[in-house]
Amino acid sequence: MNFPAIAKQTYDLLKGQQAFSNISAFIILHLKKISSPTERAKFVHNVVDEFNREVFAHPLVKELSGCKAGCTGCCHTQVSITEDEAELLARIVNDGLKIDRAQLQKQMNAGNKSEDFYKLSYESRKCVFLGSNNLCLVYEDRPSVCRTNAVLGDSSQCSTENGYDEKKTLRLVKTSQSDMAIIGSFQVSNNSGTLALMLGKILLKSSVKKEIFQKKKSISNDFEL
Ligand code: SF4
């Protein structure tokens, strides 16, 4: 199980406090009642947005945070997602959104370990959903991790263009509640990992299914002839 590092730190710090552990428990309980993976992903995204809404809308945060549309710092880092989130993203791709499959493969080859991911060049680490205008192509359905963690100060401090420094600490604006919700969703997920690896696996599964379906169809057409 690959937990998002920042949310996991919050979880480890607050899991002993009932008010916070209840949030993870609430998420787990609700997700077990929803049968559709894409609906489960959307449910978690709504909860995370709700917890962050007030703080992100605060005029001081707007003034002091460097996070703005067009900044792509986070989009060259390793993003952890749940299997449900991967299903949601795969559905968008299967519905016709074009992504750079060669780029996805490179990132898949790096696996789940961050040290291998950060050996890739900066360009190769670019998320496959980052559009040519530097905007997220799946903004409404972006993963939980992409919905939280606004940085205080200049956004250039998030850049990993000159390599990733795991000791560098950023001052982040987020809510502990949203982190507890995110960890709840990862705890109940069948699987989780990097965006590339999880998405790639599901796309592969759906293309195999499509191929089998087409083969069966062509066999039954042969029999009809
Ligand atoms: S899903 Fe969107 S916001 Fe998240 S890393 Fe990719 S491009 Fe950036």
Tab-separated table of N, CA, C and O in Angstrom, residues 55-169:
chain	number	residue	atom	x	y	z
A	55	VAL	N	-10.571	27.212	3.960
A	55	VAL	CA	-9.193	27.687	4.128
A	55	VAL	C	-8.591	28.140	2.793
A	55	VAL	O	-7.909	29.164	2.710
A	56	PHE	N	-8.914	27.428	1.705
A	56	PHE	CA	-8.358	27.826	0.402
A	56	PHE	C	-9.001	29.116	-0.122
A	56	PHE	O	-8.414	29.798	-0.968
A	57	ALA	N	-10.217	29.403	0.359
A	57	ALA	CA	-10.912	30.612	-0.114
A	57	ALA	C	-10.513	31.835	0.707
A	57	ALA	O	-10.902	32.961	0.391
A	58	HIS	N	-9.737	31.630	1.766
A	58	HIS	CA	-9.380	32.744	2.651
A	58	HIS	C	-8.515	33.759	1.886
A	58	HIS	O	-7.546	33.368	1.217
A	59	PRO	N	-8.837	35.058	1.989
A	59	PRO	CA	-8.069	36.069	1.240
A	59	PRO	C	-6.568	36.017	1.528
A	59	PRO	O	-5.759	36.236	0.625
A	60	LEU	N	-6.192	35.695	2.783
A	60	LEU	CA	-4.760	35.646	3.107
A	60	LEU	C	-4.055	34.509	2.361
A	60	LEU	O	-2.940	34.667	1.897
A	61	VAL	N	-4.740	33.364	2.273
A	61	VAL	CA	-4.153	32.220	1.558
A	61	VAL	C	-4.012	32.581	0.080
A	61	VAL	O	-2.988	32.334	-0.543
A	62	LYS	N	-5.066	33.219	-0.438
A	62	LYS	CA	-5.016	33.613	-1.869
A	62	LYS	C	-3.847	34.564	-2.114
A	62	LYS	O	-3.188	34.501	-3.138
A	63	GLU	N	-3.623	35.445	-1.143
A	63	GLU	CA	-2.551	36.436	-1.320
A	63	GLU	C	-1.157	35.808	-1.135
A	63	GLU	O	-0.227	36.104	-1.873
A	64	LEU	N	-1.044	34.915	-0.150
A	64	LEU	CA	0.294	34.438	0.226
A	64	LEU	C	0.726	33.128	-0.432
A	64	LEU	O	1.893	32.772	-0.389
A	65	SER	N	-0.243	32.414	-1.026
A	65	SER	CA	0.145	31.151	-1.653
A	65	SER	C	0.558	31.381	-3.106
A	65	SER	O	-0.098	32.128	-3.839
A	66	GLY	N	1.634	30.714	-3.504
A	66	GLY	CA	2.124	30.831	-4.876
A	66	GLY	C	1.398	29.885	-5.828
A	66	GLY	O	1.679	29.881	-7.031
A	67	CYS	N	0.486	29.060	-5.311
A	67	CYS	CA	-0.225	28.091	-6.169
A	67	CYS	C	-1.231	28.811	-7.060
A	67	CYS	O	-2.189	29.405	-6.551
A	68	LYS	N	-0.986	28.788	-8.337
A	68	LYS	CA	-1.877	29.454	-9.293
A	68	LYS	C	-2.007	28.562	-10.530
A	68	LYS	O	-1.112	27.753	-10.800
A	69	ALA	N	-3.106	28.762	-11.263
A	69	ALA	CA	-3.274	28.006	-12.519
A	69	ALA	C	-2.066	28.268	-13.410
A	69	ALA	O	-1.600	29.406	-13.520
A	70	GLY	N	-1.538	27.213	-13.999
A	70	GLY	CA	-0.382	27.377	-14.890
A	70	GLY	C	0.928	27.005	-14.222
A	70	GLY	O	1.927	26.770	-14.896
A	71	CYS	N	0.927	26.947	-12.845
A	71	CYS	CA	2.135	26.490	-12.152
A	71	CYS	C	2.138	24.957	-12.236
A	71	CYS	O	1.108	24.331	-12.023
A	72	THR	N	3.270	24.368	-12.537
A	72	THR	CA	3.277	22.916	-12.772
A	72	THR	C	4.241	22.162	-11.849
A	72	THR	O	4.599	21.029	-12.131
A	73	GLY	N	4.639	22.833	-10.761
A	73	GLY	CA	5.597	22.226	-9.829
A	73	GLY	C	5.172	20.828	-9.378
A	73	GLY	O	5.920	19.859	-9.530
A	74	CYS	N	3.950	20.721	-8.831
A	74	CYS	CA	3.463	19.424	-8.315
A	74	CYS	C	3.310	18.395	-9.422
A	74	CYS	O	3.308	17.195	-9.160
A	75	CYS	N	3.131	18.873	-10.653
A	75	CYS	CA	2.807	17.963	-11.758
A	75	CYS	C	4.049	17.281	-12.332
A	75	CYS	O	3.956	16.541	-13.308
A	76	HIS	N	5.207	17.528	-11.712
A	76	HIS	CA	6.442	16.800	-12.067
A	76	HIS	C	6.920	15.985	-10.873
A	76	HIS	O	8.084	15.599	-10.806
A	77	THR	N	6.033	15.776	-9.910
A	77	THR	CA	6.413	14.991	-8.731
A	77	THR	C	5.635	13.670	-8.749
A	77	THR	O	4.753	13.467	-9.581
A	78	GLN	N	5.973	12.819	-7.795
A	78	GLN	CA	5.314	11.515	-7.757
A	78	GLN	C	3.975	11.650	-7.017
A	78	GLN	O	3.955	12.060	-5.861
A	79	VAL	N	2.896	11.329	-7.713
A	79	VAL	CA	1.551	11.460	-7.135
A	79	VAL	C	1.012	10.067	-6.824
A	79	VAL	O	1.003	9.196	-7.693
A	80	SER	N	0.602	9.858	-5.578
A	80	SER	CA	0.022	8.554	-5.212
A	80	SER	C	-1.490	8.607	-5.369
A	80	SER	O	-2.115	9.591	-4.955
A	81	ILE	N	-2.047	7.556	-5.933
A	81	ILE	CA	-3.508	7.511	-6.098
A	81	ILE	C	-4.045	6.127	-5.693
A	81	ILE	O	-3.288	5.157	-5.630
A	82	THR	N	-5.347	6.079	-5.452
A	82	THR	CA	-5.984	4.793	-5.127
A	82	THR	C	-6.425	4.120	-6.432
A	82	THR	O	-6.479	4.764	-7.493
A	83	GLU	N	-6.793	2.861	-6.306
A	83	GLU	CA	-7.284	2.135	-7.485
A	83	GLU	C	-8.563	2.795	-8.031
A	83	GLU	O	-8.765	2.859	-9.235
A	84	ASP	N	-9.410	3.296	-7.119
A	84	ASP	CA	-10.647	3.963	-7.571
A	84	ASP	C	-10.317	5.203	-8.396
A	84	ASP	O	-10.948	5.474	-9.425
A	85	GLU	N	-9.331	5.953	-7.960
A	85	GLU	CA	-8.950	7.158	-8.710
A	85	GLU	C	-8.369	6.769	-10.071
A	85	GLU	O	-8.601	7.456	-11.076
A	86	ALA	N	-7.634	5.669	-10.090
A	86	ALA	CA	-7.079	5.193	-11.365
A	86	ALA	C	-8.216	4.796	-12.313
A	86	ALA	O	-8.152	5.059	-13.518
A	87	GLU	N	-9.258	4.181	-11.773
A	87	GLU	CA	-10.418	3.792	-12.605
A	87	GLU	C	-11.071	5.039	-13.198
A	87	GLU	O	-11.473	5.046	-14.359
A	88	LEU	N	-11.176	6.084	-12.381
A	88	LEU	CA	-11.795	7.330	-12.849
A	88	LEU	C	-10.971	7.946	-13.982
A	88	LEU	O	-11.512	8.361	-15.010
A	89	LEU	N	-9.658	7.978	-13.798
A	89	LEU	CA	-8.783	8.558	-14.830
A	89	LEU	C	-8.769	7.671	-16.088
A	89	LEU	O	-8.776	8.182	-17.210
A	90	ALA	N	-8.761	6.353	-15.888
A	90	ALA	CA	-8.750	5.429	-17.036
A	90	ALA	C	-10.033	5.587	-17.851
A	90	ALA	O	-10.008	5.508	-19.089
A	91	ARG	N	-11.137	5.830	-17.159
A	91	ARG	CA	-12.404	5.996	-17.889
A	91	ARG	C	-12.323	7.215	-18.817
A	91	ARG	O	-12.782	7.180	-19.949
A	92	ILE	N	-11.705	8.281	-18.321
A	92	ILE	CA	-11.579	9.503	-19.135
A	92	ILE	C	-10.702	9.213	-20.367
A	92	ILE	O	-11.010	9.639	-21.479
A	93	VAL	N	-9.633	8.467	-20.153
A	93	VAL	CA	-8.737	8.127	-21.278
A	93	VAL	C	-9.480	7.204	-22.257
A	93	VAL	O	-9.445	7.413	-23.478
A	94	ASN	N	-10.170	6.218	-21.718
A	94	ASN	CA	-10.901	5.288	-22.600
A	94	ASN	C	-12.042	5.986	-23.337
A	94	ASN	O	-12.477	5.534	-24.385
A	95	ASP	N	-12.509	7.095	-22.760
A	95	ASP	CA	-13.569	7.871	-23.437
A	95	ASP	C	-13.003	8.789	-24.519
A	95	ASP	O	-13.737	9.525	-25.162
A	96	GLY	N	-11.675	8.825	-24.659
A	96	GLY	CA	-11.117	9.569	-25.793
A	96	GLY	C	-10.043	10.596	-25.474
A	96	GLY	O	-9.486	11.183	-26.406
A	97	LEU	N	-9.767	10.865	-24.182
A	97	LEU	CA	-8.709	11.852	-23.901
A	97	LEU	C	-7.353	11.279	-24.313
A	97	LEU	O	-6.982	10.177	-23.895
A	98	LYS	N	-6.642	12.015	-25.153
A	98	LYS	CA	-5.333	11.532	-25.638
A	98	LYS	C	-4.259	11.846	-24.602
A	98	LYS	O	-4.166	12.976	-24.130
A	99	ILE	N	-3.474	10.834	-24.254
A	99	ILE	CA	-2.330	11.066	-23.372
A	99	ILE	C	-1.081	10.526	-24.058
A	99	ILE	O	-1.185	9.718	-24.989
A	100	ASP	N	0.069	10.946	-23.571
A	100	ASP	CA	1.338	10.482	-24.138
A	100	ASP	C	1.651	9.103	-23.529
A	100	ASP	O	2.116	9.003	-22.398
A	101	ARG	N	1.358	8.058	-24.296
A	101	ARG	CA	1.511	6.682	-23.774
A	101	ARG	C	2.982	6.328	-23.545
A	101	ARG	O	3.299	5.549	-22.650
A	102	ALA	N	3.878	6.884	-24.376
A	102	ALA	CA	5.319	6.591	-24.205
A	102	ALA	C	5.800	7.189	-22.882
A	102	ALA	O	6.574	6.567	-22.140
A	103	GLN	N	5.304	8.378	-22.579
A	103	GLN	CA	5.650	9.041	-21.309
A	103	GLN	C	5.104	8.222	-20.122
A	103	GLN	O	5.784	8.011	-19.126
A	104	LEU	N	3.877	7.733	-20.291
A	104	LEU	CA	3.269	6.916	-19.234
A	104	LEU	C	4.118	5.667	-18.992
A	104	LEU	O	4.374	5.281	-17.848
A	105	GLN	N	4.554	5.041	-20.088
A	105	GLN	CA	5.361	3.824	-19.964
A	105	GLN	C	6.672	4.092	-19.228
A	105	GLN	O	7.081	3.319	-18.366
A	106	LYS	N	7.318	5.220	-19.564
A	106	LYS	CA	8.582	5.573	-18.891
A	106	LYS	C	8.354	5.696	-17.384
A	106	LYS	O	9.133	5.198	-16.581
A	107	GLN	N	7.265	6.344	-17.017
A	107	GLN	CA	6.977	6.545	-15.596
A	107	GLN	C	6.569	5.231	-14.928
A	107	GLN	O	6.892	4.985	-13.774
A	108	MET	N	5.888	4.374	-15.693
A	108	MET	CA	5.530	3.051	-15.152
A	108	MET	C	6.787	2.245	-14.863
A	108	MET	O	6.891	1.569	-13.850
A	109	ASN	N	7.742	2.330	-15.779
A	109	ASN	CA	8.991	1.568	-15.622
A	109	ASN	C	9.734	1.984	-14.351
A	109	ASN	O	10.502	1.199	-13.794
A	110	ALA	N	9.527	3.226	-13.928
A	110	ALA	CA	10.208	3.700	-12.714
A	110	ALA	C	9.611	3.057	-11.457
A	110	ALA	O	10.225	3.113	-10.385
A	111	GLY	N	8.414	2.489	-11.576
A	111	GLY	CA	7.799	1.785	-10.447
A	111	GLY	C	7.296	2.717	-9.363
A	111	GLY	O	7.052	3.898	-9.599
A	112	ASN	N	7.187	2.181	-8.165
A	112	ASN	CA	6.599	2.943	-7.059
A	112	ASN	C	7.623	3.676	-6.192
A	112	ASN	O	7.251	4.499	-5.368
A	113	LYS	N	8.899	3.341	-6.383
A	113	LYS	CA	9.906	3.940	-5.492
A	113	LYS	C	10.254	5.353	-5.948
A	113	LYS	O	10.601	5.552	-7.119
A	114	SER	N	10.220	6.300	-5.007
A	114	SER	CA	10.463	7.692	-5.399
A	114	SER	C	11.893	7.891	-5.898
A	114	SER	O	12.128	8.660	-6.825
A	115	GLU	N	12.861	7.159	-5.332
A	115	GLU	CA	14.244	7.373	-5.800
A	115	GLU	C	14.399	7.008	-7.280
A	115	GLU	O	15.172	7.630	-8.005
A	116	ASP	N	13.624	5.996	-7.749
A	116	ASP	CA	13.696	5.634	-9.168
A	116	ASP	C	12.949	6.659	-10.024
A	116	ASP	O	13.388	7.007	-11.120
A	117	PHE	N	11.834	7.141	-9.499
A	117	PHE	CA	11.049	8.140	-10.236
A	117	PHE	C	11.890	9.403	-10.466
A	117	PHE	O	11.914	9.960	-11.560
A	118	TYR	N	12.599	9.840	-9.422
A	118	TYR	CA	13.354	11.093	-9.545
A	118	TYR	C	14.670	10.927	-10.304
A	118	TYR	O	15.376	11.904	-10.525
A	119	LYS	N	14.957	9.706	-10.754
A	119	LYS	CA	16.101	9.521	-11.653
A	119	LYS	C	15.703	9.913	-13.089
A	119	LYS	O	16.547	10.129	-13.937
A	120	LEU	N	14.396	9.942	-13.342
A	120	LEU	CA	13.922	10.356	-14.674
A	120	LEU	C	14.211	11.837	-14.869
A	120	LEU	O	14.277	12.597	-13.892
A	121	SER	N	14.350	12.252	-16.135
A	121	SER	CA	14.576	13.678	-16.393
A	121	SER	C	13.323	14.454	-15.999
A	121	SER	O	12.226	13.893	-15.907
A	122	TYR	N	13.490	15.741	-15.811
A	122	TYR	CA	12.359	16.598	-15.414
A	122	TYR	C	11.217	16.477	-16.435
A	122	TYR	O	10.061	16.310	-16.057
A	123	GLU	N	11.550	16.523	-17.704
A	123	GLU	CA	10.532	16.432	-18.765
A	123	GLU	C	9.797	15.088	-18.697
A	123	GLU	O	8.587	15.015	-18.869
A	124	SER	N	10.566	14.012	-18.420
A	124	SER	CA	9.954	12.676	-18.386
A	124	SER	C	9.065	12.490	-17.155
A	124	SER	O	8.261	11.570	-17.106
A	125	ARG	N	9.250	13.355	-16.162
A	125	ARG	CA	8.418	13.247	-14.950
A	125	ARG	C	7.097	14.008	-15.076
A	125	ARG	O	6.272	13.966	-14.180
A	126	LYS	N	6.934	14.697	-16.181
A	126	LYS	CA	5.711	15.509	-16.356
A	126	LYS	C	4.476	14.606	-16.374
A	126	LYS	O	4.446	13.614	-17.115
A	127	CYS	N	3.478	14.936	-15.575
A	127	CYS	CA	2.257	14.119	-15.510
A	127	CYS	C	1.616	14.034	-16.896
A	127	CYS	O	1.571	15.038	-17.627
A	128	VAL	N	1.116	12.869	-17.236
A	128	VAL	CA	0.520	12.684	-18.570
A	128	VAL	C	-0.773	13.494	-18.748
A	128	VAL	O	-1.282	13.607	-19.863
A	129	PHE	N	-1.277	14.042	-17.654
A	129	PHE	CA	-2.502	14.849	-17.749
A	129	PHE	C	-2.228	16.353	-17.767
A	129	PHE	O	-3.163	17.147	-17.716
A	130	LEU	N	-0.959	16.708	-17.820
A	130	LEU	CA	-0.641	18.133	-17.886
A	130	LEU	C	-0.693	18.579	-19.347
A	130	LEU	O	0.062	18.075	-20.185
A	131	GLY	N	-1.606	19.507	-19.641
A	131	GLY	CA	-1.803	19.934	-21.030
A	131	GLY	C	-0.709	20.867	-21.519
A	131	GLY	O	0.100	21.368	-20.726
A	132	SER	N	-0.713	21.120	-22.824
A	132	SER	CA	0.336	21.967	-23.407
A	132	SER	C	0.239	23.404	-22.899
A	132	SER	O	1.207	24.149	-22.935
A	133	ASN	N	-0.947	23.789	-22.384
A	133	ASN	CA	-1.108	25.129	-21.819
A	133	ASN	C	-0.780	25.161	-20.314
A	133	ASN	O	-1.118	26.112	-19.616
A	134	ASN	N	-0.150	24.074	-19.834
A	134	ASN	CA	0.207	23.948	-18.408
A	134	ASN	C	-1.000	23.897	-17.483
A	134	ASN	O	-0.915	24.268	-16.307
A	135	LEU	N	-2.127	23.464	-18.013
A	135	LEU	CA	-3.318	23.275	-17.173
A	135	LEU	C	-3.638	21.787	-17.116
A	135	LEU	O	-3.334	21.041	-18.056
A	136	CYS	N	-4.254	21.383	-16.000
A	136	CYS	CA	-4.598	19.978	-15.816
A	136	CYS	C	-5.770	19.604	-16.720
A	136	CYS	O	-6.817	20.256	-16.678
A	137	LEU	N	-5.596	18.550	-17.509
A	137	LEU	CA	-6.647	18.138	-18.457
A	137	LEU	C	-7.791	17.403	-17.759
A	137	LEU	O	-8.822	17.160	-18.360
A	138	VAL	N	-7.550	16.999	-16.513
A	138	VAL	CA	-8.597	16.245	-15.786
A	138	VAL	C	-8.936	16.981	-14.481
A	138	VAL	O	-9.215	16.358	-13.476
A	139	TYR	N	-8.900	18.306	-14.555
A	139	TYR	CA	-8.991	19.120	-13.331
A	139	TYR	C	-10.163	18.707	-12.430
A	139	TYR	O	-9.996	18.537	-11.224
A	140	GLU	N	-11.336	18.514	-13.000
A	140	GLU	CA	-12.523	18.174	-12.188
A	140	GLU	C	-12.363	16.816	-11.513
A	140	GLU	O	-12.944	16.565	-10.465
A	141	ASP	N	-11.596	15.939	-12.128
A	141	ASP	CA	-11.434	14.575	-11.615
A	141	ASP	C	-10.009	14.290	-11.161
A	141	ASP	O	-9.618	13.123	-11.045
A	142	ARG	N	-9.239	15.336	-10.904
A	142	ARG	CA	-7.840	15.135	-10.478
A	142	ARG	C	-7.823	14.416	-9.126
A	142	ARG	O	-8.774	14.530	-8.331
A	143	PRO	N	-6.746	13.675	-8.865
A	143	PRO	CA	-6.670	12.902	-7.609
A	143	PRO	C	-6.736	13.776	-6.355
A	143	PRO	O	-6.450	14.976	-6.400
A	144	SER	N	-7.046	13.135	-5.234
A	144	SER	CA	-7.153	13.845	-3.934
A	144	SER	C	-5.890	14.624	-3.629
A	144	SER	O	-5.930	15.752	-3.150
A	145	VAL	N	-4.741	13.977	-3.875
A	145	VAL	CA	-3.459	14.588	-3.537
A	145	VAL	C	-3.258	15.897	-4.307
A	145	VAL	O	-2.615	16.820	-3.817
A	146	CYS	N	-3.808	15.986	-5.514
A	146	CYS	CA	-3.671	17.208	-6.316
A	146	CYS	C	-4.654	18.292	-5.854
A	146	CYS	O	-4.623	19.406	-6.373
A	147	ARG	N	-5.545	17.957	-4.927
A	147	ARG	CA	-6.566	18.905	-4.474
A	147	ARG	C	-6.175	19.613	-3.188
A	147	ARG	O	-6.938	20.413	-2.662
A	148	THR	N	-5.055	19.236	-2.630
A	148	THR	CA	-4.717	19.781	-1.315
A	148	THR	C	-3.267	20.289	-1.341
A	148	THR	O	-2.638	20.299	-2.385
A	149	ASN	N	-2.759	20.793	-0.228
A	149	ASN	CA	-1.362	21.259	-0.136
A	149	ASN	C	-1.042	22.485	-0.993
A	149	ASN	O	-0.325	22.393	-1.996
A	150	ALA	N	-1.557	23.648	-0.601
A	150	ALA	CA	-1.152	24.903	-1.251
A	150	ALA	C	0.110	25.403	-0.540
A	150	ALA	O	0.186	25.362	0.688
A	151	VAL	N	1.083	25.853	-1.316
A	151	VAL	CA	2.356	26.269	-0.689
A	151	VAL	C	2.305	27.757	-0.295
A	151	VAL	O	1.708	28.567	-0.996
A	152	LEU	N	2.912	28.060	0.837
A	152	LEU	CA	3.009	29.469	1.241
A	152	LEU	C	4.299	30.038	0.666
A	152	LEU	O	5.374	29.462	0.841
A	153	GLY	N	4.195	31.152	-0.017
A	153	GLY	CA	5.378	31.766	-0.613
A	153	GLY	C	5.455	31.481	-2.100
A	153	GLY	O	4.480	31.010	-2.707
A	154	ASP	N	6.628	31.740	-2.642
A	154	ASP	CA	6.796	31.611	-4.084
A	154	ASP	C	6.709	30.140	-4.526
A	154	ASP	O	7.282	29.256	-3.880
A	155	SER	N	6.014	29.911	-5.625
A	155	SER	CA	5.823	28.527	-6.066
A	155	SER	C	7.112	27.899	-6.608
A	155	SER	O	7.191	26.684	-6.756
A	156	SER	N	8.122	28.721	-6.878
A	156	SER	CA	9.374	28.160	-7.423
A	156	SER	C	10.031	27.208	-6.416
A	156	SER	O	10.801	26.335	-6.794
A	157	GLN	N	9.691	27.374	-5.112
A	157	GLN	CA	10.292	26.491	-4.101
A	157	GLN	C	9.824	25.027	-4.255
A	157	GLN	O	10.452	24.110	-3.740
A	158	CYS	N	8.710	24.808	-4.977
A	158	CYS	CA	8.210	23.431	-5.168
A	158	CYS	C	8.895	22.746	-6.345
A	158	CYS	O	8.750	21.541	-6.527
A	159	SER	N	9.596	23.532	-7.159
A	159	SER	CA	10.154	22.957	-8.391
A	159	SER	C	11.194	21.867	-8.092
A	159	SER	O	12.001	22.005	-7.179
A	160	THR	N	11.130	20.805	-8.874
A	160	THR	CA	12.134	19.732	-8.760
A	160	THR	C	12.981	19.687	-10.033
A	160	THR	O	13.572	18.667	-10.349
A	161	GLU	N	12.995	20.814	-10.735
A	161	GLU	CA	13.719	20.874	-12.008
A	161	GLU	C	15.213	20.558	-11.817
A	161	GLU	O	15.836	19.932	-12.664
A	162	ASN	N	15.770	20.979	-10.682
A	162	ASN	CA	17.192	20.702	-10.413
A	162	ASN	C	17.369	19.510	-9.479
A	162	ASN	O	18.341	19.431	-8.736
A	163	GLY	N	16.390	18.615	-9.487
A	163	GLY	CA	16.474	17.416	-8.643
A	163	GLY	C	15.546	17.531	-7.427
A	163	GLY	O	15.094	18.624	-7.085
A	164	TYR	N	15.296	16.407	-6.825
A	164	TYR	CA	14.366	16.353	-5.692
A	164	TYR	C	15.161	16.298	-4.388
A	164	TYR	O	16.061	15.479	-4.233
A	165	ASP	N	14.826	17.192	-3.488
A	165	ASP	CA	15.520	17.225	-2.203
A	165	ASP	C	14.522	16.834	-1.109
A	165	ASP	O	13.657	17.621	-0.734
A	166	GLU	N	14.632	15.592	-0.632
A	166	GLU	CA	13.623	15.117	0.332
A	166	GLU	C	13.719	15.824	1.692
A	166	GLU	O	12.783	15.782	2.484
A	167	LYS	N	14.858	16.506	1.924
A	167	LYS	CA	14.995	17.219	3.209
A	167	LYS	C	14.372	18.611	3.173
A	167	LYS	O	14.178	19.237	4.204
A	168	LYS	N	14.064	19.055	1.956
A	168	LYS	CA	13.501	20.413	1.839
A	168	LYS	C	12.092	20.433	2.442
A	168	LYS	O	11.260	19.580	2.110
A	169	THR	N	11.823	21.372	3.336
A	169	THR	CA	10.472	21.438	3.902
A	169	THR	C	9.743	22.650	3.337
A	169	THR	O	10.309	23.740	3.256
